[in-house]
Coordinates of C-alpha atoms in Angstrom, one line a residue:
X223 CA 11.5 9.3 -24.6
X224 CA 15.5 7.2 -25.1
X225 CA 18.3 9.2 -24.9
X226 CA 17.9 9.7 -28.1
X227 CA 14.5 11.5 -28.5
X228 CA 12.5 8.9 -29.7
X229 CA 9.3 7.8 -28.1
X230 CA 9.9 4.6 -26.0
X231 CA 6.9 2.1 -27.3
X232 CA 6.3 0.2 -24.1
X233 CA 3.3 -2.8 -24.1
X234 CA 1.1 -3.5 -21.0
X235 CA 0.9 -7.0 -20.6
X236 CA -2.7 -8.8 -21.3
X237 CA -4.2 -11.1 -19.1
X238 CA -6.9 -13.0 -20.1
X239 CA -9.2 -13.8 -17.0
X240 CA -11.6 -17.1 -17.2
X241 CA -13.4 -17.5 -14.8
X242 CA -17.4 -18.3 -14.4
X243 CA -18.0 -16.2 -10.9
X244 CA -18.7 -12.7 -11.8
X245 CA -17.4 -11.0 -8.7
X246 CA -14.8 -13.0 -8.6
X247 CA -14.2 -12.2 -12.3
X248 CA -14.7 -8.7 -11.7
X249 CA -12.8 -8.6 -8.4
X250 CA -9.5 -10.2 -10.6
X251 CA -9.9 -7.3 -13.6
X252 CA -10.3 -4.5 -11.3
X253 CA -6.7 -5.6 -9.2
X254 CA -5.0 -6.4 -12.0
X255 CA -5.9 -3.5 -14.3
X256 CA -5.2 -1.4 -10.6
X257 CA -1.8 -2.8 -11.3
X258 CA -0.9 -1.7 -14.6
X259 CA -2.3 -4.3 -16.6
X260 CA -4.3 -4.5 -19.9
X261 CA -7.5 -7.2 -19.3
X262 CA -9.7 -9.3 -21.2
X263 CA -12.5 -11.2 -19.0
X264 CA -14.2 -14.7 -20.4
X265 CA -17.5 -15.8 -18.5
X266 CA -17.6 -19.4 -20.0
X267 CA -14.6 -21.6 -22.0
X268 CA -17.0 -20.3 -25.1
X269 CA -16.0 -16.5 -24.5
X270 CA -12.4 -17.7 -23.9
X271 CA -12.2 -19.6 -27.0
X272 CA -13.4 -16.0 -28.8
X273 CA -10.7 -14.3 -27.1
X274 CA -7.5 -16.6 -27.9
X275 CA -8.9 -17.3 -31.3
X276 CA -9.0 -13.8 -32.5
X277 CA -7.7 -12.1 -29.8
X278 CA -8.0 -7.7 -29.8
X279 CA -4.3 -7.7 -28.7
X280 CA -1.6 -10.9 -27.6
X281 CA -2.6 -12.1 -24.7
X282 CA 0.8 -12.7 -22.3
X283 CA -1.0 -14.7 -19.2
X284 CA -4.3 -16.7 -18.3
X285 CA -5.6 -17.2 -15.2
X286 CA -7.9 -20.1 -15.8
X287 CA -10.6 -21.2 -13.5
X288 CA -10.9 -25.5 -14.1
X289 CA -14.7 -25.7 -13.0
X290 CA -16.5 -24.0 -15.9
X291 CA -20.2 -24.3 -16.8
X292 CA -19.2 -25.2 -20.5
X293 CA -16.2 -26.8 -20.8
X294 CA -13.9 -28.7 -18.8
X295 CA -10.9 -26.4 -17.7
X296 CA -8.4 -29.0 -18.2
X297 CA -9.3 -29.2 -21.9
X298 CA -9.3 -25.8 -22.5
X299 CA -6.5 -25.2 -21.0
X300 CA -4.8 -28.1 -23.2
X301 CA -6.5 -26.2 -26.2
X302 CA -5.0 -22.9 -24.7
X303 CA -1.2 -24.7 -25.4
X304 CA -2.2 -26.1 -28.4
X305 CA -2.6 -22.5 -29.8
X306 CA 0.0 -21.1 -27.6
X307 CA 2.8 -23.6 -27.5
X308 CA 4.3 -22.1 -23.9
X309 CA 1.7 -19.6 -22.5
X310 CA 2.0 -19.3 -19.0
X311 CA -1.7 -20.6 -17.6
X312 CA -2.4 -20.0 -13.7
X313 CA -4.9 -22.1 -12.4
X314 CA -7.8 -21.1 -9.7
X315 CA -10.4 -23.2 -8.7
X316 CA -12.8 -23.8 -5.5
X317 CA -13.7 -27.6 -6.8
X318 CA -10.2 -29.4 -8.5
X319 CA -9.8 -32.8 -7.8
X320 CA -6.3 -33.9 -6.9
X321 CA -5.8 -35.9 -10.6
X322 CA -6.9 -32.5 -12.3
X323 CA -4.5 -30.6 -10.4
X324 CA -1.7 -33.1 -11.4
X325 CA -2.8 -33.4 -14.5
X326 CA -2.6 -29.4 -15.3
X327 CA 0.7 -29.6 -13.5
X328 CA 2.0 -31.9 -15.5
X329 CA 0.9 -30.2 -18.7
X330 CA 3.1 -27.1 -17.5
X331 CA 0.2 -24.8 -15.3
X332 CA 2.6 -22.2 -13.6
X333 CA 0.6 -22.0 -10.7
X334 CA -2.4 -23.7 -8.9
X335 CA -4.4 -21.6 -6.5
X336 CA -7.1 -23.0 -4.1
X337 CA -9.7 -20.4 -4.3
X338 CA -10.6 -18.0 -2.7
X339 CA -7.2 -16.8 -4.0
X340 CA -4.8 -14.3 -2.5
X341 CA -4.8 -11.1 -4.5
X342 CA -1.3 -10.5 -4.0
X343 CA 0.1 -14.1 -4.4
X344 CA -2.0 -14.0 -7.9
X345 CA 0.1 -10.9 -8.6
X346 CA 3.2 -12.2 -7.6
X347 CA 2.5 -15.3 -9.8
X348 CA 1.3 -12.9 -13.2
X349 CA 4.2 -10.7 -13.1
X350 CA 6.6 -13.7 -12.5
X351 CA 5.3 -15.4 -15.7
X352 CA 5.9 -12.1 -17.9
X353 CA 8.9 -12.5 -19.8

């Protein structure tokens, strides 16, 4: 409630997981929704494509894996800013090469990770990106 008896309306932030591994994938909902966060999971760049294009609620953060079996990551993730002029897009991947890193980079990723990623430095990097 405010001070002045209304109901405060407060949003959990959305993150939009992409990411091909399922325990991995699993492993990154469980944490962040552990930590207060509202989650939707994409298997392939198809199911992420699904999500941002009609998405259930706004989605406030990505974490995009580059090394899907459908799509290449750094497309989608040039589609993802296409639709989203400025979404924050963290980036995890086992398999980058060096000129896809830069490249993502350079198109404004927040964040690279080297999988297997660090739970907590993921967190740090979501919440930081949250307006």
């Amino acid at each position: 409630m405010s001070q002045f008896g209304e109901p405060v309306c407060v949003s959990t932030p959305t993150v939009l997981v992409v990411e091909d591994d399922e325990t991995t994938r699993l492993t990154m909902m469980a944490w962040l929704v552990g930590e207060g966060f509202s989650v939707l999971i994409a298997a392939n760049g198809h199911d992420a494509a699904g999500h941002l294009e009609r998405p259930l609620e706004p989605i406030d953060v990505v974490i995009l894996d580059v090394g899907l079996p459908d799509v290449d990551g750094v497309a989608l993730c040039e589609r993802i800013w296409e639709m989203y002029p400025g979404m924050p897009v963290v980036v995890c991947s086992g398999q980058a090469a060096p000129e896809e890193v830069a490249r993502l980079v350079g198109l404004g990723a927040i964040r690279y990770f080297r999988k297997p990623v660090d739970l907590d430095e993921l967190l740090s990097a979501v919440e930081a990106a949250l307006p």
